[in-house]
Amino acid sequence: MAAAERGCGRLPLALLLLAASASASPRYAPDWESLDARPLPSWYDEAKFGVFVHWGVYSVPAWGSEWFWWSWQGQRDSKYEEFMRQNYPPGFSYADFAPQFRAGFYEPRKWAELFEAAGARYVVLTSKHHEGYTLWPSSTSWNWNSMDIGPHRDLVGELGAFLQQKNIRYGLYHSLLEWFNPLYILDKENNFTTQNFVQTKILPEMVDLVNRYKPDLIWSDGEWEAPDTYWNSTEFLAWLYNDSPVKDQIVVNDRWGINTGCKHGGYINCKDKYRPTTIPKRKWEMCTALDKKSWGYRRDMDSSDVMTDLEIIQELVFVVSFGGNYLLNVGPTKDGIIPPIFQEKLLSLGSWLSINGEGIYASKPWRVQMENTTIPMWFTLKQSVVYVFYSDWPQEGMLPLTSPVPTNVTRVSMLGVPGFLKWSQASVDQGLLVYLPQLSPDILKMKVWTLKLEEVK
Ligand SMILES: *[C@@H]1O[C@H](CO)[C@@H](O)[C@H](O)[C@H]1NC(C)=O
Ligand SMILES: *[C@@H]1O[C@H](CO)[C@@H](O)[C@H](O)[C@H]1NC(C)=O
Ligand SMILES: *[C@@H]1O[C@H](CO)[C@@H](O)[C@H](O)[C@H]1NC(C)=O
Ligand SMILES: *[C@@H]1O[C@H](CO)[C@@H](O)[C@H](O)[C@H]1NC(C)=O
């Protein structure tokens, strides 16, 4: 980072050497070999579940998706042109939506309470999406930020303060590209041989975000049109890992250039809604959205577009059994309300996690990830305890497990149900047949149940 280098340049060499030897952590070079070797801070893998929040000026038209501006004036999709003709006066520009982004009912305390009740251990907020509007008073986004126009509030900072009180980690989504930024368009016309946009906009604003809000995670996006060398990604990450105020806890994803996805960075997202079929070599995260058709809030959402409780829990269990984290998105309205249907989904996941989270948080993948027999099952491991998740109730009340090999001290129980369950074994080296208990209605309605297999010596 230019600023940091200049700062160091003024220090006498002796002092620099002293500082280097006094610090225990290694220094990272601005190349992927060095950056990729950094161990991922352990909080991230242990967290397992986070809530993603897409909020911005697109929450004002709230129609189609958060790509509204691009669909309308980039692609010139006739559906969007028609929508504008029908609903807004001629000459109405995208920027004219911003004053209506009022966030009048935004109560970040209530958001934080909801995310806590949902069982989220981290939250990722779009500090800036591809439209370029910043949800914090960025000095490099003049008149296109939440303090100058719209809410007249620091939306990023306010949420961060309440999450911190609840010990929920804070991630900031940040889009590198800005569809209609003239500086970006110019660099693009120069085939990214010039970096004016990166030097005057992107690097200063990312450093500002980090220094101001000290996030735990930077969720980078909008990288796909240019290589990492254009974005100065390795230089930024070296600063982040070596010298930034968050160098010990910061976690980043893999979207740092057209050539980095699935390969480089902290953990990998690969593509949106990524579903690996085997355990990836690196820590990974599946990001997905409660509204199957959009990340930002849209008024044209139907209840059938929203994931069901069962889909959500099954997906979480699948992701965690394959060693991933699950980042589930909600889109608040322009007023700052998280739509009640999303609240309901989050709360019902939270109530499931309050019983079954024991087998989720801080777990590791087991020797087997899933059994796709008549009743599909997923497994996780914590210390020497194996957790088995299944979402179908066998008619005879007996559940056959093929993969676990029991011993004469194996104890089986079900999370949320007191006591141990009876089990039997057809023959040595075979799995177990577990005799399931009668369930109380509140446990029965969970839809995905967890068995706990432990060796009680
Ligand atoms: C950005 O990268 C270019 C070349 O890739 C390099 O010359 C320049 O020093 C870098 N800038 C910063 C601020 O790291
Ligand atoms: C960018 O690349 C395209 C295709 O390779 C070429 O036609 C164009 O002249 C280049 N523009 C500049 C400014 O180098
Ligand atoms: C499980 O098996 C069924 C039937 O063979 C198949 O349709 C389904 O895709 C499988 N699921 C997984 C996760 O492998
Ligand atoms: C369990 O099995 C081991 C050997 O497999 C044996 O030594 C031990 O006595 C058994 N314990 C019980 C309680 O049956």
Short mmCIF file of C-alpha atoms and ligand atoms in Angstrom, two decimals:
data_model
loop_
_atom_site.label_atom_id
_atom_site.label_comp_id
_atom_site.label_asym_id
_atom_site.label_seq_id
_atom_site.Cartn_x
_atom_site.Cartn_y
_atom_site.Cartn_z
CA MET A 1 0.00 0.00 0.00
CA ALA A 2 1.46 3.35 -1.03
CA ALA A 3 0.54 5.17 2.18
CA ALA A 4 1.98 2.52 4.44
CA GLU A 5 5.17 2.35 2.40
CA ARG A 6 5.63 6.07 2.66
CA GLY A 7 5.06 5.87 6.42
CA CYS A 8 7.70 3.19 6.81
CA GLY A 9 10.13 5.05 4.60
CA ARG A 10 10.39 7.78 7.21
CA LEU A 11 11.44 5.37 9.97
CA PRO A 12 15.16 4.80 10.60
CA LEU A 13 16.30 1.38 9.42
CA ALA A 14 17.22 0.25 12.94
CA LEU A 15 13.70 0.89 14.17
CA LEU A 16 12.26 -1.03 11.27
CA LEU A 17 14.44 -4.06 12.03
CA LEU A 18 13.46 -3.87 15.68
CA ALA A 19 9.79 -3.77 14.78
CA ALA A 20 10.21 -6.74 12.47
CA SER A 21 11.99 -8.90 15.03
CA ALA A 22 9.59 -7.94 17.82
CA SER A 23 6.54 -9.09 15.90
CA ALA A 24 5.83 -12.79 16.12
CA SER A 25 3.68 -13.09 13.02
CA PRO A 26 5.32 -13.60 9.64
CA ARG A 27 5.12 -10.97 6.95
CA TYR A 28 3.35 -11.74 3.74
CA ALA A 29 4.65 -10.81 0.32
CA PRO A 30 2.29 -9.33 -2.29
CA ASP A 31 2.04 -12.56 -4.25
CA TRP A 32 -0.45 -15.42 -4.09
CA GLU A 33 2.02 -18.03 -2.98
CA SER A 34 2.73 -16.09 0.18
CA LEU A 35 -0.82 -14.81 0.76
CA ASP A 36 -2.46 -18.20 0.22
CA ALA A 37 -0.15 -19.73 2.85
CA ARG A 38 -1.63 -17.59 5.63
CA PRO A 39 -3.61 -19.74 8.07
CA LEU A 40 -7.28 -18.82 8.12
CA PRO A 41 -8.22 -17.27 11.50
CA SER A 42 -10.03 -20.04 13.37
CA TRP A 43 -13.18 -18.05 14.20
CA TYR A 44 -14.32 -18.36 10.60
CA ASP A 45 -14.43 -22.16 10.33
CA GLU A 46 -16.03 -22.42 13.77
CA ALA A 47 -18.78 -19.91 12.91
CA LYS A 48 -20.43 -22.07 10.20
CA PHE A 49 -23.43 -19.83 9.72
CA GLY A 50 -23.69 -16.18 8.72
CA VAL A 51 -26.36 -13.80 7.45
CA PHE A 52 -25.75 -11.85 4.25
CA VAL A 53 -27.51 -8.50 3.76
CA HIS A 54 -27.97 -6.86 0.33
CA TRP A 55 -29.10 -3.29 0.80
CA GLY A 56 -28.65 -0.23 -1.37
CA VAL A 57 -30.32 2.18 -3.79
CA TYR A 58 -31.72 -0.83 -5.69
CA SER A 59 -33.95 -1.37 -2.63
CA VAL A 60 -35.91 1.70 -3.79
CA PRO A 61 -37.28 0.50 -7.15
CA ALA A 62 -37.20 -2.94 -5.43
CA TRP A 63 -38.14 -4.72 -8.61
CA GLY A 64 -36.41 -7.49 -10.56
CA SER A 65 -33.17 -7.69 -8.63
CA GLU A 66 -30.27 -5.71 -7.17
CA TRP A 67 -28.93 -5.55 -10.73
CA PHE A 68 -31.77 -3.11 -11.55
CA TRP A 69 -29.55 -0.30 -12.84
CA TRP A 70 -27.57 -2.59 -15.12
CA SER A 71 -30.68 -4.36 -16.44
CA TRP A 72 -32.28 -1.01 -17.17
CA GLN A 73 -29.45 1.11 -18.57
CA GLY A 74 -26.59 -1.33 -19.16
CA GLN A 75 -28.38 -4.17 -20.91
CA ARG A 76 -31.40 -2.00 -21.80
CA ASP A 77 -33.75 -4.86 -20.99
CA SER A 78 -37.13 -3.80 -22.40
CA LYS A 79 -38.97 -5.08 -19.30
CA TYR A 80 -37.06 -2.57 -17.19
CA GLU A 81 -37.57 0.27 -19.66
CA GLU A 82 -41.27 -0.47 -19.56
CA PHE A 83 -41.25 -0.57 -15.75
CA MET A 84 -39.69 2.89 -15.69
CA ARG A 85 -42.17 4.27 -18.24
CA GLN A 86 -45.06 2.90 -16.21
CA ASN A 87 -43.91 4.11 -12.81
CA TYR A 88 -41.66 7.15 -13.13
CA PRO A 89 -41.71 10.44 -15.01
CA PRO A 90 -39.63 10.83 -18.20
CA GLY A 91 -36.03 11.73 -17.51
CA PHE A 92 -36.00 10.04 -14.11
CA SER A 93 -32.46 8.77 -13.55
CA TYR A 94 -31.14 6.00 -11.31
CA ALA A 95 -29.53 8.63 -9.09
CA ASP A 96 -33.03 10.04 -8.49
CA PHE A 97 -33.85 6.90 -6.50
CA ALA A 98 -31.25 7.77 -3.88
CA PRO A 99 -33.22 10.48 -2.00
CA GLN A 100 -35.97 7.87 -1.49
CA PHE A 101 -33.53 5.50 0.18
CA ARG A 102 -34.49 6.86 3.59
CA ALA A 103 -33.97 3.90 5.92
CA GLY A 104 -36.53 5.58 8.16
CA PHE A 105 -37.34 2.42 10.13
CA TYR A 106 -33.77 1.14 10.26
CA GLU A 107 -33.08 -0.08 13.79
CA PRO A 108 -29.73 -1.80 13.70
CA ARG A 109 -30.26 -2.97 17.30
CA LYS A 110 -33.26 -5.00 16.13
CA TRP A 111 -31.32 -6.38 13.19
CA ALA A 112 -28.56 -7.52 15.50
CA GLU A 113 -31.13 -9.15 17.82
CA LEU A 114 -32.71 -10.95 14.89
CA PHE A 115 -29.37 -12.22 13.58
CA GLU A 116 -28.43 -13.40 17.05
CA ALA A 117 -31.75 -15.24 17.41
CA ALA A 118 -31.12 -16.79 14.00
CA GLY A 119 -27.93 -18.34 15.37
CA ALA A 120 -25.67 -16.33 13.03
CA ARG A 121 -22.07 -16.06 14.14
CA TYR A 122 -21.24 -13.52 11.45
CA VAL A 123 -23.04 -10.98 9.31
CA VAL A 124 -21.95 -9.62 5.94
CA LEU A 125 -23.41 -6.27 4.81
CA THR A 126 -23.06 -4.81 1.30
CA SER A 127 -21.01 -1.71 2.09
CA LYS A 128 -21.04 -0.96 -1.65
CA HIS A 129 -22.62 -2.95 -4.49
CA HIS A 130 -21.91 -2.60 -8.22
CA GLU A 131 -23.97 0.61 -8.33
CA GLY A 132 -21.17 2.31 -6.39
CA TYR A 133 -23.37 3.85 -3.67
CA THR A 134 -21.65 3.47 -0.31
CA LEU A 135 -23.53 2.70 2.91
CA TRP A 136 -20.96 4.69 4.85
CA PRO A 137 -19.72 8.30 4.57
CA SER A 138 -16.95 7.55 2.09
CA SER A 139 -14.91 10.58 1.15
CA THR A 140 -14.16 9.06 -2.26
CA SER A 141 -17.86 8.64 -3.13
CA TRP A 142 -18.95 12.25 -3.14
CA ASN A 143 -22.74 12.70 -3.05
CA TRP A 144 -23.19 8.97 -3.67
CA ASN A 145 -23.05 7.74 -0.09
CA SER A 146 -25.56 7.23 2.72
CA MET A 147 -24.50 10.34 4.65
CA ASP A 148 -24.75 12.83 1.77
CA ILE A 149 -27.89 11.50 0.17
CA GLY A 150 -30.72 9.24 1.34
CA PRO A 151 -30.66 8.17 4.99
CA HIS A 152 -28.05 10.75 6.12
CA ARG A 153 -26.72 8.04 8.41
CA ASP A 154 -23.69 5.78 8.63
CA LEU A 155 -25.50 2.50 7.98
CA VAL A 156 -22.31 0.41 8.09
CA GLY A 157 -21.06 1.85 11.36
CA GLU A 158 -24.39 1.68 13.17
CA LEU A 159 -24.88 -2.03 12.49
CA GLY A 160 -21.28 -2.79 13.40
CA ALA A 161 -21.69 -1.26 16.84
CA PHE A 162 -24.67 -3.47 17.70
CA LEU A 163 -23.12 -6.64 16.29
CA GLN A 164 -20.03 -6.04 18.38
CA GLN A 165 -22.16 -5.91 21.54
CA LYS A 166 -23.44 -9.36 20.66
CA ASN A 167 -20.07 -10.82 19.73
CA ILE A 168 -21.24 -11.42 16.17
CA ARG A 169 -18.40 -11.08 13.67
CA TYR A 170 -18.78 -8.32 11.09
CA GLY A 171 -18.11 -8.78 7.39
CA LEU A 172 -18.23 -6.10 4.73
CA TYR A 173 -19.15 -6.99 1.18
CA HIS A 174 -17.38 -4.69 -1.27
CA SER A 175 -17.71 -4.54 -5.05
CA LEU A 176 -14.50 -3.74 -6.88
CA LEU A 177 -16.18 -2.73 -10.14
CA GLU A 178 -18.75 0.06 -10.46
CA TRP A 179 -20.87 -0.33 -13.59
CA PHE A 180 -21.18 3.33 -14.47
CA ASN A 181 -18.20 5.00 -12.80
CA PRO A 182 -16.52 7.08 -15.56
CA LEU A 183 -13.05 6.35 -14.18
CA TYR A 184 -13.73 2.63 -14.29
CA ILE A 185 -15.20 2.85 -17.79
CA LEU A 186 -12.07 4.68 -18.97
CA ASP A 187 -9.72 2.05 -17.50
CA LYS A 188 -11.87 -0.60 -19.14
CA GLU A 189 -11.63 1.18 -22.51
CA ASN A 190 -7.86 1.14 -22.02
CA ASN A 191 -8.06 -2.64 -21.60
CA PHE A 192 -7.11 -2.13 -17.94
CA THR A 193 -3.64 -0.88 -18.82
CA THR A 194 -4.43 2.23 -16.75
CA GLN A 195 -5.42 2.05 -13.07
CA ASN A 196 -6.85 5.47 -12.31
CA PHE A 197 -10.03 4.02 -10.83
CA VAL A 198 -8.13 1.61 -8.59
CA GLN A 199 -5.62 4.19 -7.41
CA THR A 200 -8.02 7.05 -6.75
CA LYS A 201 -11.16 5.15 -5.72
CA ILE A 202 -10.88 1.47 -4.85
CA LEU A 203 -7.69 1.29 -2.82
CA PRO A 204 -8.41 4.42 -0.73
CA GLU A 205 -11.98 3.32 -0.04
CA MET A 206 -11.00 -0.21 0.99
CA VAL A 207 -8.32 1.14 3.33
CA ASP A 208 -10.89 3.59 4.73
CA LEU A 209 -13.38 0.74 5.33
CA VAL A 210 -10.78 -1.31 7.16
CA ASN A 211 -9.42 1.51 9.30
CA ARG A 212 -12.83 2.89 10.16
CA TYR A 213 -14.84 -0.27 10.90
CA LYS A 214 -12.16 -2.88 11.64
CA PRO A 215 -14.16 -5.66 9.99
CA ASP A 216 -13.55 -9.35 10.59
CA LEU A 217 -14.21 -10.26 6.97
CA ILE A 218 -14.00 -8.59 3.56
CA TRP A 219 -16.32 -10.23 1.09
CA SER A 220 -14.93 -9.04 -2.24
CA ASP A 221 -17.00 -9.14 -5.43
CA GLY A 222 -17.25 -7.48 -8.85
CA GLU A 223 -13.75 -8.68 -9.75
CA TRP A 224 -14.62 -10.55 -12.94
CA GLU A 225 -13.84 -8.05 -15.68
CA ALA A 226 -10.17 -7.49 -14.88
CA PRO A 227 -7.16 -9.42 -13.59
CA ASP A 228 -5.94 -9.20 -9.99
CA THR A 229 -2.98 -7.10 -11.20
CA TYR A 230 -5.40 -4.37 -12.31
CA TRP A 231 -7.11 -4.38 -8.90
CA ASN A 232 -3.77 -4.37 -7.03
CA SER A 233 -5.27 -7.19 -5.01
CA THR A 234 -2.07 -8.80 -3.77
CA GLU A 235 -0.68 -5.43 -2.63
CA PHE A 236 -3.90 -4.67 -0.76
CA LEU A 237 -4.01 -8.10 0.88
CA ALA A 238 -0.36 -7.90 1.93
CA TRP A 239 -1.15 -4.62 3.67
CA LEU A 240 -4.29 -6.13 5.20
CA TYR A 241 -2.43 -9.18 6.55
CA ASN A 242 0.76 -7.37 7.62
CA ASP A 243 -0.01 -3.87 8.75
CA SER A 244 -3.74 -3.21 9.00
CA PRO A 245 -5.50 -2.89 12.37
CA VAL A 246 -7.32 -6.19 11.67
CA LYS A 247 -4.32 -8.24 10.52
CA ASP A 248 -4.89 -11.02 13.05
CA GLN A 249 -8.63 -11.63 12.70
CA ILE A 250 -9.35 -10.61 9.10
CA VAL A 251 -10.74 -13.21 6.72
CA VAL A 252 -11.27 -12.68 2.98
CA ASN A 253 -12.85 -14.65 0.16
CA ASP A 254 -11.50 -15.45 -3.32
CA ARG A 255 -12.94 -12.75 -5.60
CA TRP A 256 -9.87 -10.62 -6.27
CA GLY A 257 -9.58 -10.76 -10.07
CA ILE A 258 -10.80 -12.67 -13.12
CA ASN A 259 -8.09 -15.26 -12.41
CA THR A 260 -8.51 -15.82 -8.64
CA GLY A 261 -11.94 -17.41 -8.02
CA CYS A 262 -11.83 -20.91 -6.53
CA LYS A 263 -8.02 -20.57 -6.31
CA HIS A 264 -6.65 -17.69 -4.31
CA GLY A 265 -7.48 -15.67 -1.23
CA GLY A 266 -8.61 -16.68 2.24
CA TYR A 267 -11.48 -19.09 1.71
CA ILE A 268 -13.22 -19.90 -1.56
CA ASN A 269 -16.73 -19.03 -2.74
CA CYS A 270 -16.17 -20.17 -6.31
CA LYS A 271 -19.52 -19.24 -7.80
CA ASP A 272 -22.71 -18.08 -6.08
CA LYS A 273 -24.68 -20.96 -4.53
CA TYR A 274 -21.68 -23.24 -5.04
CA ARG A 275 -22.35 -26.93 -4.24
CA PRO A 276 -19.22 -29.07 -4.28
CA THR A 277 -19.60 -32.83 -4.60
CA THR A 278 -16.47 -33.64 -2.60
CA ILE A 279 -14.74 -31.71 0.16
CA PRO A 280 -12.83 -28.83 -1.48
CA LYS A 281 -9.11 -28.51 -0.71
CA ARG A 282 -9.61 -25.13 0.92
CA LYS A 283 -12.13 -23.77 3.37
CA TRP A 284 -15.23 -22.76 1.44
CA GLU A 285 -18.53 -20.95 1.85
CA MET A 286 -21.85 -21.33 0.09
CA CYS A 287 -23.63 -18.01 -0.25
CA THR A 288 -27.29 -18.21 -1.11
CA ALA A 289 -30.47 -16.18 -0.67
CA LEU A 290 -33.84 -16.74 0.99
CA ASP A 291 -35.45 -15.20 -2.11
CA LYS A 292 -34.42 -17.66 -4.81
CA LYS A 293 -34.62 -14.99 -7.53
CA SER A 294 -32.87 -11.97 -6.05
CA TRP A 295 -30.38 -10.85 -3.41
CA GLY A 296 -31.81 -7.36 -3.04
CA TYR A 297 -35.38 -6.83 -1.81
CA ARG A 298 -37.97 -6.86 -4.59
CA ARG A 299 -41.64 -6.09 -4.21
CA ASP A 300 -42.55 -8.65 -6.86
CA MET A 301 -41.42 -11.53 -4.63
CA ASP A 302 -43.92 -14.33 -4.13
CA SER A 303 -44.01 -16.60 -1.08
CA SER A 304 -43.24 -19.55 -3.38
CA ASP A 305 -39.95 -17.82 -4.34
CA VAL A 306 -38.77 -18.11 -0.74
CA MET A 307 -36.80 -21.11 0.49
CA THR A 308 -38.72 -23.37 2.86
CA ASP A 309 -37.54 -24.13 6.41
CA LEU A 310 -36.68 -27.65 5.32
CA GLU A 311 -34.64 -26.51 2.31
CA ILE A 312 -32.70 -24.10 4.49
CA ILE A 313 -31.85 -26.61 7.21
CA GLN A 314 -30.97 -29.36 4.74
CA GLU A 315 -28.70 -27.01 2.84
CA LEU A 316 -26.97 -25.84 6.02
CA VAL A 317 -26.40 -29.44 7.10
CA PHE A 318 -25.10 -30.43 3.67
CA VAL A 319 -22.70 -27.46 3.59
CA VAL A 320 -21.36 -28.04 7.09
CA SER A 321 -20.89 -31.79 6.57
CA PHE A 322 -18.72 -30.93 3.54
CA GLY A 323 -16.64 -28.50 5.62
CA GLY A 324 -18.24 -25.29 4.38
CA ASN A 325 -19.83 -22.20 5.89
CA TYR A 326 -23.39 -21.19 5.02
CA LEU A 327 -24.06 -17.52 4.27
CA LEU A 328 -27.78 -16.90 3.89
CA ASN A 329 -29.00 -13.63 2.39
CA VAL A 330 -31.87 -11.30 3.24
CA GLY A 331 -32.78 -8.10 1.38
CA PRO A 332 -34.16 -5.31 3.60
CA THR A 333 -36.59 -2.73 2.22
CA LYS A 334 -35.62 0.87 1.51
CA ASP A 335 -37.11 1.71 4.92
CA GLY A 336 -34.74 -0.63 6.69
CA ILE A 337 -37.29 -3.35 7.44
CA ILE A 338 -36.28 -6.96 7.07
CA PRO A 339 -39.43 -8.41 5.48
CA PRO A 340 -41.37 -10.51 8.03
CA ILE A 341 -41.20 -13.62 5.85
CA PHE A 342 -37.40 -13.45 6.04
CA GLN A 343 -37.55 -12.81 9.79
CA GLU A 344 -39.70 -15.89 10.16
CA LYS A 345 -37.27 -18.08 8.18
CA LEU A 346 -34.29 -16.81 10.15
CA LEU A 347 -36.03 -17.35 13.48
CA SER A 348 -37.07 -20.85 12.61
CA LEU A 349 -33.49 -21.70 11.60
CA GLY A 350 -32.38 -20.16 14.90
CA SER A 351 -34.78 -22.29 16.86
CA TRP A 352 -33.50 -25.42 15.05
CA LEU A 353 -29.91 -24.38 15.80
CA SER A 354 -30.69 -23.79 19.47
CA ILE A 355 -31.21 -27.56 19.75
CA ASN A 356 -29.10 -28.97 16.94
CA GLY A 357 -26.32 -26.37 16.78
CA GLU A 358 -24.19 -28.60 19.01
CA GLY A 359 -23.46 -30.74 15.93
CA ILE A 360 -22.96 -27.71 13.65
CA TYR A 361 -20.82 -25.00 15.28
CA ALA A 362 -17.10 -25.75 15.44
CA SER A 363 -17.64 -29.18 13.91
CA LYS A 364 -15.38 -30.83 11.32
CA PRO A 365 -16.21 -33.07 8.39
CA TRP A 366 -16.29 -36.74 9.35
CA ARG A 367 -14.78 -39.70 7.47
CA VAL A 368 -18.06 -39.92 5.53
CA GLN A 369 -20.04 -36.82 4.52
CA MET A 370 -23.36 -38.35 3.63
CA GLU A 371 -25.22 -41.60 3.14
CA ASN A 372 -27.68 -41.53 0.32
CA THR A 373 -29.76 -44.54 1.30
CA THR A 374 -33.54 -44.64 1.71
CA ILE A 375 -33.19 -41.98 4.37
CA PRO A 376 -30.46 -39.50 3.37
CA MET A 377 -28.06 -38.65 6.20
CA TRP A 378 -25.25 -36.20 6.74
CA PHE A 379 -22.46 -36.43 9.27
CA THR A 380 -20.23 -34.07 11.25
CA LEU A 381 -17.56 -34.65 13.86
CA LYS A 382 -16.64 -32.83 17.06
CA GLN A 383 -13.75 -34.20 19.09
CA SER A 384 -14.67 -37.89 19.01
CA VAL A 385 -18.42 -37.41 18.79
CA VAL A 386 -20.17 -38.14 15.49
CA TYR A 387 -23.40 -36.29 14.69
CA VAL A 388 -25.89 -37.76 12.24
CA PHE A 389 -28.51 -35.51 10.63
CA TYR A 390 -31.51 -37.02 8.87
CA SER A 391 -34.75 -35.54 7.63
CA ASP A 392 -37.09 -38.42 7.06
CA TRP A 393 -38.81 -40.46 9.76
CA PRO A 394 -38.60 -44.24 9.18
CA GLN A 395 -42.04 -45.80 9.40
CA GLU A 396 -41.05 -48.58 11.77
CA GLY A 397 -39.24 -46.08 14.00
CA MET A 398 -35.91 -47.81 13.39
CA LEU A 399 -33.10 -45.99 11.64
CA PRO A 400 -30.31 -47.99 9.98
CA LEU A 401 -26.88 -46.33 9.93
CA THR A 402 -24.39 -47.95 7.57
CA SER A 403 -21.20 -45.92 7.95
CA PRO A 404 -20.60 -45.65 11.71
CA VAL A 405 -18.92 -48.68 13.29
CA PRO A 406 -20.08 -49.01 16.90
CA THR A 407 -18.22 -50.56 19.82
CA ASN A 408 -19.57 -52.00 23.04
CA VAL A 409 -19.29 -48.52 24.65
CA THR A 410 -21.12 -46.59 21.93
CA ARG A 411 -23.97 -44.48 23.27
CA VAL A 412 -26.60 -42.99 20.99
CA SER A 413 -28.80 -40.06 21.87
CA MET A 414 -30.90 -37.51 20.05
CA LEU A 415 -30.36 -33.78 20.48
CA GLY A 416 -33.31 -32.26 22.33
CA VAL A 417 -34.39 -35.62 23.80
CA PRO A 418 -33.14 -36.67 27.27
CA GLY A 419 -31.52 -40.06 27.81
CA PHE A 420 -29.90 -42.63 25.54
CA LEU A 421 -31.51 -44.59 22.73
CA LYS A 422 -31.52 -48.34 22.28
CA TRP A 423 -29.55 -49.67 19.32
CA SER A 424 -28.52 -53.03 17.97
CA GLN A 425 -26.02 -54.40 15.50
CA ALA A 426 -26.78 -57.14 13.00
CA SER A 427 -23.21 -58.43 13.12
CA VAL A 428 -19.68 -57.26 14.00
CA ASP A 429 -18.32 -54.56 11.61
CA GLN A 430 -21.85 -53.67 10.56
CA GLY A 431 -23.53 -50.36 11.20
CA LEU A 432 -26.22 -49.80 13.79
CA LEU A 433 -29.95 -49.97 13.91
CA VAL A 434 -31.18 -47.15 16.15
CA TYR A 435 -34.56 -47.40 17.87
CA LEU A 436 -35.98 -43.90 17.66
CA PRO A 437 -37.95 -42.43 20.55
CA GLN A 438 -41.47 -41.07 20.65
CA LEU A 439 -41.06 -37.37 20.00
CA SER A 440 -42.79 -34.44 21.61
CA PRO A 441 -44.55 -32.24 19.03
CA ASP A 442 -41.95 -29.47 19.21
CA ILE A 443 -39.12 -31.88 18.42
CA LEU A 444 -41.19 -33.66 15.79
CA LYS A 445 -41.78 -30.44 13.86
CA MET A 446 -38.02 -29.79 13.51
CA LYS A 447 -37.99 -31.79 10.27
CA VAL A 448 -34.27 -32.51 10.50
CA TRP A 449 -33.12 -34.45 13.57
CA THR A 450 -29.71 -35.08 15.00
CA LEU A 451 -28.33 -38.25 16.53
CA LYS A 452 -25.23 -38.08 18.66
CA LEU A 453 -22.89 -41.07 18.67
CA GLU A 454 -20.29 -41.08 21.42
CA GLU A 455 -18.00 -43.54 23.08
CA VAL A 456 -18.76 -43.51 26.79
CA LYS A 457 -15.86 -45.12 28.61
C1 LIG B 1 -0.35 -1.59 -8.10
O1 LIG B 1 0.16 -2.52 -9.02
C2 LIG B 1 1.07 -1.95 -9.94
C3 LIG B 1 1.47 -3.02 -10.96
O2 LIG B 1 0.71 -4.17 -10.88
C4 LIG B 1 2.28 -1.46 -9.19
O3 LIG B 1 3.19 -0.87 -10.08
C5 LIG B 1 1.84 -0.45 -8.14
O4 LIG B 1 2.92 -0.08 -7.33
C6 LIG B 1 0.77 -1.01 -7.27
N1 LIG B 1 0.23 0.04 -6.42
C7 LIG B 1 0.07 -0.09 -5.11
C8 LIG B 1 -0.50 1.10 -4.41
O5 LIG B 1 0.37 -1.08 -4.51
C1 LIG B 2 -8.18 -3.03 -26.37
O1 LIG B 2 -8.23 -4.33 -26.94
C2 LIG B 2 -9.02 -4.40 -28.13
C3 LIG B 2 -9.11 -5.86 -28.54
O2 LIG B 2 -7.93 -6.53 -28.27
C4 LIG B 2 -8.40 -3.51 -29.19
O3 LIG B 2 -9.20 -3.55 -30.37
C5 LIG B 2 -8.34 -2.07 -28.68
O4 LIG B 2 -7.67 -1.26 -29.61
C6 LIG B 2 -7.61 -2.01 -27.36
N1 LIG B 2 -7.71 -0.66 -26.81
C7 LIG B 2 -6.71 -0.01 -26.30
C8 LIG B 2 -7.01 1.36 -25.79
O5 LIG B 2 -5.59 -0.48 -26.18
C1 LIG B 3 -29.58 -39.42 -3.59
O1 LIG B 3 -30.13 -40.41 -4.40
C2 LIG B 3 -31.25 -40.01 -5.15
C3 LIG B 3 -31.82 -41.23 -5.86
O2 LIG B 3 -30.82 -42.04 -6.35
C4 LIG B 3 -30.82 -38.92 -6.13
O3 LIG B 3 -31.92 -38.47 -6.88
C5 LIG B 3 -30.22 -37.75 -5.34
O4 LIG B 3 -29.73 -36.78 -6.22
C6 LIG B 3 -29.10 -38.24 -4.44
N1 LIG B 3 -28.68 -37.14 -3.59
C7 LIG B 3 -27.41 -36.84 -3.37
C8 LIG B 3 -27.16 -35.65 -2.52
O5 LIG B 3 -26.49 -37.47 -3.83
C1 LIG B 4 -15.68 -54.03 25.32
O1 LIG B 4 -14.85 -54.69 24.39
C2 LIG B 4 -13.50 -54.75 24.78
C3 LIG B 4 -12.68 -55.39 23.70
O2 LIG B 4 -13.28 -55.28 22.44
C4 LIG B 4 -13.40 -55.55 26.06
O3 LIG B 4 -12.05 -55.59 26.49
C5 LIG B 4 -14.25 -54.92 27.13
O4 LIG B 4 -14.27 -55.72 28.29
C6 LIG B 4 -15.68 -54.73 26.67
N1 LIG B 4 -16.41 -53.95 27.64
C7 LIG B 4 -17.65 -54.21 28.02
C8 LIG B 4 -18.25 -53.28 29.02
O5 LIG B 4 -18.26 -55.16 27.58
#
